[in-house]
CSV table of N, CA, C and O in Angstrom, one decimal:
chain,number,residue,atom,x,y,z
A,4,MET,N,0.8,-1.2,0.0
A,4,MET,CA,0.0,0.0,0.0
A,4,MET,C,0.9,1.2,0.0
A,4,MET,O,1.8,1.4,0.8
A,5,ASP,N,0.7,2.1,-0.9
A,5,ASP,CA,1.4,3.4,-0.9
A,5,ASP,C,0.6,4.4,0.0
A,5,ASP,O,-0.4,4.9,-0.4
A,6,THR,N,1.1,4.6,1.1
A,6,THR,CA,0.4,5.4,2.1
A,6,THR,C,0.1,6.8,1.6
A,6,THR,O,-1.0,7.3,1.8
A,7,ILE,N,1.0,7.5,1.0
A,7,ILE,CA,0.8,8.8,0.5
A,7,ILE,C,-0.3,8.9,-0.5
A,7,ILE,O,-1.3,9.7,-0.4
A,8,ASP,N,-0.3,8.0,-1.5
A,8,ASP,CA,-1.4,8.0,-2.5
A,8,ASP,C,-2.7,7.6,-1.9
A,8,ASP,O,-3.8,8.0,-2.5
A,9,SER,N,-2.8,6.9,-0.8
A,9,SER,CA,-4.1,6.5,-0.3
A,9,SER,C,-4.8,7.6,0.4
A,9,SER,O,-6.0,7.5,0.6
A,10,PHE,N,-4.2,8.7,0.7
A,10,PHE,CA,-4.9,9.9,1.2
A,10,PHE,C,-6.0,10.3,0.3
A,10,PHE,O,-7.1,10.8,0.7
A,11,ALA,N,-5.8,10.2,-1.0
A,11,ALA,CA,-6.8,10.6,-2.0
A,11,ALA,C,-8.0,9.6,-2.0
A,11,ALA,O,-9.1,10.0,-2.5
A,12,ASN,N,-7.9,8.5,-1.3
A,12,ASN,CA,-8.9,7.5,-1.4
A,12,ASN,C,-9.7,7.4,-0.1
A,12,ASN,O,-10.4,6.4,0.2
A,13,ILE,N,-9.6,8.4,0.8
A,13,ILE,CA,-10.4,8.4,2.0
A,13,ILE,C,-11.9,8.7,1.6
A,13,ILE,O,-12.2,9.7,1.0
A,14,ALA,N,-12.8,7.8,2.0
A,14,ALA,CA,-14.2,8.0,1.8
A,14,ALA,C,-14.7,9.2,2.5
A,14,ALA,O,-14.4,9.4,3.7
A,15,ALA,N,-15.6,10.0,1.9
A,15,ALA,CA,-16.2,11.1,2.5
A,15,ALA,C,-17.3,10.6,3.5
A,15,ALA,O,-17.9,9.5,3.2
A,16,PRO,N,-17.6,11.3,4.5
A,16,PRO,CA,-18.6,10.9,5.4
A,16,PRO,C,-20.0,11.0,4.8
A,16,PRO,O,-20.2,11.8,3.9
A,17,THR,N,-20.8,10.0,5.1
A,17,THR,CA,-22.2,10.0,4.6
A,17,THR,C,-23.2,10.4,5.7
A,17,THR,O,-24.4,10.6,5.5
A,18,LEU,N,-22.7,10.5,7.0
A,18,LEU,CA,-23.5,10.7,8.1
A,18,LEU,C,-23.1,12.1,8.7
A,18,LEU,O,-22.0,12.6,8.6
A,19,SER,N,-24.0,12.7,9.5
A,19,SER,CA,-23.8,13.9,10.2
A,19,SER,C,-22.9,13.6,11.4
A,19,SER,O,-23.0,12.5,12.0
A,20,PRO,N,-22.0,14.5,11.8
A,20,PRO,CA,-21.2,14.3,13.0
A,20,PRO,C,-22.0,14.0,14.3
A,20,PRO,O,-21.5,13.5,15.2
A,21,THR,N,-23.2,14.4,14.3
A,21,THR,CA,-24.1,14.1,15.5
A,21,THR,C,-24.7,12.7,15.4
A,21,THR,O,-25.3,12.3,16.4
A,22,ASP,N,-24.6,12.0,14.3
A,22,ASP,CA,-25.2,10.7,14.1
A,22,ASP,C,-24.4,9.7,15.0
A,22,ASP,O,-23.2,9.7,15.1
A,23,PHE,N,-25.1,8.8,15.6
A,23,PHE,CA,-24.5,7.8,16.5
A,23,PHE,C,-23.4,7.0,15.8
A,23,PHE,O,-22.5,6.6,16.4
A,24,ASN,N,-23.6,6.7,14.5
A,24,ASN,CA,-22.6,5.9,13.7
A,24,ASN,C,-21.6,6.6,13.0
A,24,ASN,O,-20.8,6.0,12.3
A,25,TYR,N,-21.5,7.9,13.2
A,25,TYR,CA,-20.5,8.7,12.5
A,25,TYR,C,-19.1,8.3,12.8
A,25,TYR,O,-18.2,8.1,12.0
A,26,GLU,N,-18.8,8.1,14.1
A,26,GLU,CA,-17.5,7.7,14.5
A,26,GLU,C,-17.1,6.3,14.0
A,26,GLU,O,-16.0,6.1,13.6
A,27,THR,N,-18.1,5.4,13.9
A,27,THR,CA,-17.8,4.1,13.3
A,27,THR,C,-17.5,4.2,11.8
A,27,THR,O,-16.6,3.5,11.3
A,28,GLU,N,-18.2,5.1,11.1
A,28,GLU,CA,-17.9,5.3,9.7
A,28,GLU,C,-16.5,5.9,9.5
A,28,GLU,O,-15.8,5.5,8.6
A,29,CYS,N,-16.1,6.8,10.4
A,29,CYS,CA,-14.8,7.4,10.4
A,29,CYS,C,-13.7,6.4,10.6
A,29,CYS,O,-12.7,6.4,9.9
A,30,ARG,N,-13.9,5.5,11.6
A,30,ARG,CA,-13.0,4.4,11.8
A,30,ARG,C,-12.8,3.6,10.6
A,30,ARG,O,-11.7,3.2,10.3
A,31,ALA,N,-13.9,3.2,9.9
A,31,ALA,CA,-13.8,2.4,8.7
A,31,ALA,C,-13.0,3.1,7.6
A,31,ALA,O,-12.3,2.5,6.8
A,32,ALA,N,-13.2,4.4,7.5
A,32,ALA,CA,-12.5,5.2,6.5
A,32,ALA,C,-11.0,5.3,6.8
A,32,ALA,O,-10.2,5.3,5.9
A,33,LEU,N,-10.7,5.6,8.0
A,33,LEU,CA,-9.3,5.9,8.4
A,33,LEU,C,-8.5,4.7,8.8
A,33,LEU,O,-7.3,4.7,8.7
A,34,GLY,N,-9.2,3.6,9.3
A,34,GLY,CA,-8.5,2.4,9.7
A,34,GLY,C,-7.4,1.8,8.8
A,34,GLY,O,-6.3,1.6,9.1
A,35,PRO,N,-7.8,1.6,7.5
A,35,PRO,CA,-6.8,1.1,6.6
A,35,PRO,C,-5.6,2.0,6.3
A,35,PRO,O,-4.5,1.6,6.1
A,36,LEU,N,-5.9,3.3,6.4
A,36,LEU,CA,-4.8,4.3,6.2
A,36,LEU,C,-3.8,4.2,7.4
A,36,LEU,O,-2.6,4.2,7.2
A,37,ILE,N,-4.4,4.1,8.6
A,37,ILE,CA,-3.5,3.9,9.8
A,37,ILE,C,-2.7,2.6,9.7
A,37,ILE,O,-1.5,2.6,10.0
A,38,ASP,N,-3.4,1.6,9.3
A,38,ASP,CA,-2.7,0.3,9.2
A,38,ASP,C,-1.5,0.4,8.2
A,38,ASP,O,-0.4,-0.1,8.5
A,39,GLY,N,-1.8,1.1,7.1
A,39,GLY,CA,-0.7,1.3,6.1
A,39,GLY,C,0.4,2.2,6.6
A,39,GLY,O,1.6,1.9,6.4
A,40,LEU,N,0.1,3.2,7.4
A,40,LEU,CA,1.1,4.1,8.0
A,40,LEU,C,1.9,3.3,9.0
A,40,LEU,O,3.2,3.4,9.0
A,41,LEU,N,1.3,2.5,9.8
A,41,LEU,CA,2.0,1.7,10.8
A,41,LEU,C,2.9,0.6,10.1
A,41,LEU,O,4.0,0.3,10.5
A,42,ASP,N,2.4,0.0,9.0
A,42,ASP,CA,3.1,-1.0,8.3
A,42,ASP,C,4.4,-0.3,7.7
A,42,ASP,O,5.5,-0.9,7.8
A,43,THR,N,4.2,0.9,7.1
A,43,THR,CA,5.3,1.6,6.5
A,43,THR,C,6.4,2.0,7.6
A,43,THR,O,7.6,1.9,7.4
A,44,ALA,N,5.9,2.4,8.7
A,44,ALA,CA,6.8,2.8,9.8
A,44,ALA,C,7.6,1.6,10.3
A,44,ALA,O,8.8,1.6,10.5
A,45,GLU,N,6.9,0.5,10.4
A,45,GLU,CA,7.5,-0.8,10.9
A,45,GLU,C,8.6,-1.3,9.9
A,45,GLU,O,9.7,-1.7,10.2
A,46,GLN,N,8.2,-1.2,8.6
A,46,GLN,CA,9.2,-1.6,7.5
A,46,GLN,C,10.4,-0.7,7.5
A,46,GLN,O,11.5,-1.1,7.2
A,47,ALA,N,10.3,0.5,8.0
A,47,ALA,CA,11.4,1.5,8.1
A,47,ALA,C,12.2,1.2,9.3
A,47,ALA,O,13.3,1.8,9.5
A,48,GLY,N,11.8,0.3,10.2
A,48,GLY,CA,12.5,0.0,11.4
A,48,GLY,C,12.0,0.5,12.7
A,48,GLY,O,12.5,0.3,13.8
A,49,TRP,N,10.8,1.2,12.6
A,49,TRP,CA,10.2,1.7,13.9
A,49,TRP,C,9.4,0.6,14.6
A,49,TRP,O,8.8,-0.2,13.9
A,50,ASN,N,9.4,0.7,15.9
A,50,ASN,CA,8.6,-0.2,16.7
A,50,ASN,C,7.1,0.1,16.4
A,50,ASN,O,6.7,1.3,16.6
A,51,ARG,N,6.3,-0.8,16.1
A,51,ARG,CA,4.9,-0.6,15.7
A,51,ARG,C,4.1,0.0,16.9
A,51,ARG,O,3.4,1.0,16.7
A,52,ARG,N,4.3,-0.5,18.1
A,52,ARG,CA,3.6,0.0,19.2
A,52,ARG,C,4.0,1.5,19.5
A,52,ARG,O,3.1,2.3,19.8
A,53,LYS,N,5.3,1.7,19.5
A,53,LYS,CA,5.7,3.1,19.7
A,53,LYS,C,5.2,4.1,18.6
A,53,LYS,O,4.9,5.2,18.9
A,54,ALA,N,5.2,3.6,17.4
A,54,ALA,CA,4.7,4.4,16.3
A,54,ALA,C,3.2,4.7,16.5
A,54,ALA,O,2.8,5.9,16.3
A,55,ALA,N,2.4,3.7,16.9
A,55,ALA,CA,1.0,4.0,17.2
A,55,ALA,C,0.8,5.0,18.3
A,55,ALA,O,0.0,5.9,18.2
A,56,TYR,N,1.6,4.8,19.3
A,56,TYR,CA,1.5,5.8,20.4
A,56,TYR,C,1.9,7.2,19.9
A,56,TYR,O,1.2,8.2,20.3
A,57,THR,N,2.9,7.3,19.1
A,57,THR,CA,3.3,8.6,18.6
A,57,THR,C,2.2,9.2,17.7
A,57,THR,O,2.0,10.4,17.8
A,58,ILE,N,1.5,8.4,16.9
A,58,ILE,CA,0.4,8.9,16.1
A,58,ILE,C,-0.7,9.5,17.0
A,58,ILE,O,-1.2,10.6,16.8
A,59,MET,N,-1.0,8.8,18.1
A,59,MET,CA,-2.0,9.3,19.1
A,59,MET,C,-1.5,10.6,19.7
A,59,MET,O,-2.3,11.5,19.8
A,60,PHE,N,-0.2,10.6,20.1
A,60,PHE,CA,0.3,11.9,20.7
A,60,PHE,C,0.2,13.0,19.8
A,60,PHE,O,-0.2,14.1,20.1
A,61,LEU,N,0.7,12.8,18.5
A,61,LEU,CA,0.7,13.9,17.5
A,61,LEU,C,-0.7,14.4,17.2
A,61,LEU,O,-0.9,15.6,17.0
A,62,SER,N,-1.6,13.4,17.1
A,62,SER,CA,-3.0,13.8,16.9
A,62,SER,C,-3.6,14.7,18.0
A,62,SER,O,-4.2,15.7,17.7
A,63,ALA,N,-3.4,14.3,19.2
A,63,ALA,CA,-3.8,15.1,20.4
A,63,ALA,C,-3.2,16.4,20.4
A,63,ALA,O,-3.8,17.5,20.6
A,64,GLN,N,-1.9,16.5,20.1
A,64,GLN,CA,-1.1,17.7,20.0
A,64,GLN,C,-1.7,18.7,19.0
A,64,GLN,O,-1.9,19.9,19.2
A,65,LYS,N,-2.0,18.1,17.8
A,65,LYS,CA,-2.6,18.9,16.7
A,65,LYS,C,-4.0,19.5,17.1
A,65,LYS,O,-4.3,20.7,16.8
A,66,LEU,N,-4.8,18.7,17.8
A,66,LEU,CA,-6.1,19.2,18.3
A,66,LEU,C,-5.9,20.3,19.3
A,66,LEU,O,-6.6,21.3,19.3
A,67,THR,N,-5.0,20.1,20.2
A,67,THR,CA,-4.7,21.1,21.2
A,67,THR,C,-4.2,22.4,20.6
A,67,THR,O,-4.7,23.5,21.0
A,68,THR,N,-3.3,22.3,19.7
A,68,THR,CA,-2.8,23.5,19.0
A,68,THR,C,-3.9,24.2,18.2
A,68,THR,O,-4.0,25.4,18.3
A,69,ALA,N,-4.7,23.5,17.5
A,69,ALA,CA,-5.8,24.1,16.7
A,69,ALA,C,-6.8,24.8,17.7
A,69,ALA,O,-7.2,25.9,17.3
A,70,LYS,N,-7.1,24.2,18.8
A,70,LYS,CA,-8.0,24.8,19.8
A,70,LYS,C,-7.4,26.1,20.3
A,70,LYS,O,-8.1,27.1,20.5
A,71,GLU,N,-6.1,26.1,20.6
A,71,GLU,CA,-5.5,27.3,21.1
A,71,GLU,C,-5.5,28.4,20.1
A,71,GLU,O,-5.6,29.6,20.4
A,72,GLU,N,-5.3,28.1,18.8
A,72,GLU,CA,-5.2,29.0,17.8
A,72,GLU,C,-6.6,29.7,17.5
A,72,GLU,O,-6.7,30.8,17.1
A,73,GLN,N,-7.7,28.9,17.8
A,73,GLN,CA,-9.0,29.4,17.6
A,73,GLN,C,-9.4,30.4,18.7
A,73,GLN,O,-10.3,31.1,18.5
A,74,GLY,N,-8.7,30.3,19.8
A,74,GLY,CA,-8.9,31.2,20.9
A,74,GLY,C,-9.8,30.9,21.9
A,74,GLY,O,-10.4,31.5,22.6
């Protein structure tokens, strides 16, 4: 899987963010991309578990930064 090219293949949501199944739909859309990213990191020599943790950390950091910028 070419991780960079797969960004163009993320399915758009069909549900409203307030819909009970929105998060499930998002997981289905992003899950394969995360799997590919972790596979690529592991093939490059990174520990898969530490890479997954780092993705979670960076995601939380991005949300915090965005929230701070919005004021």
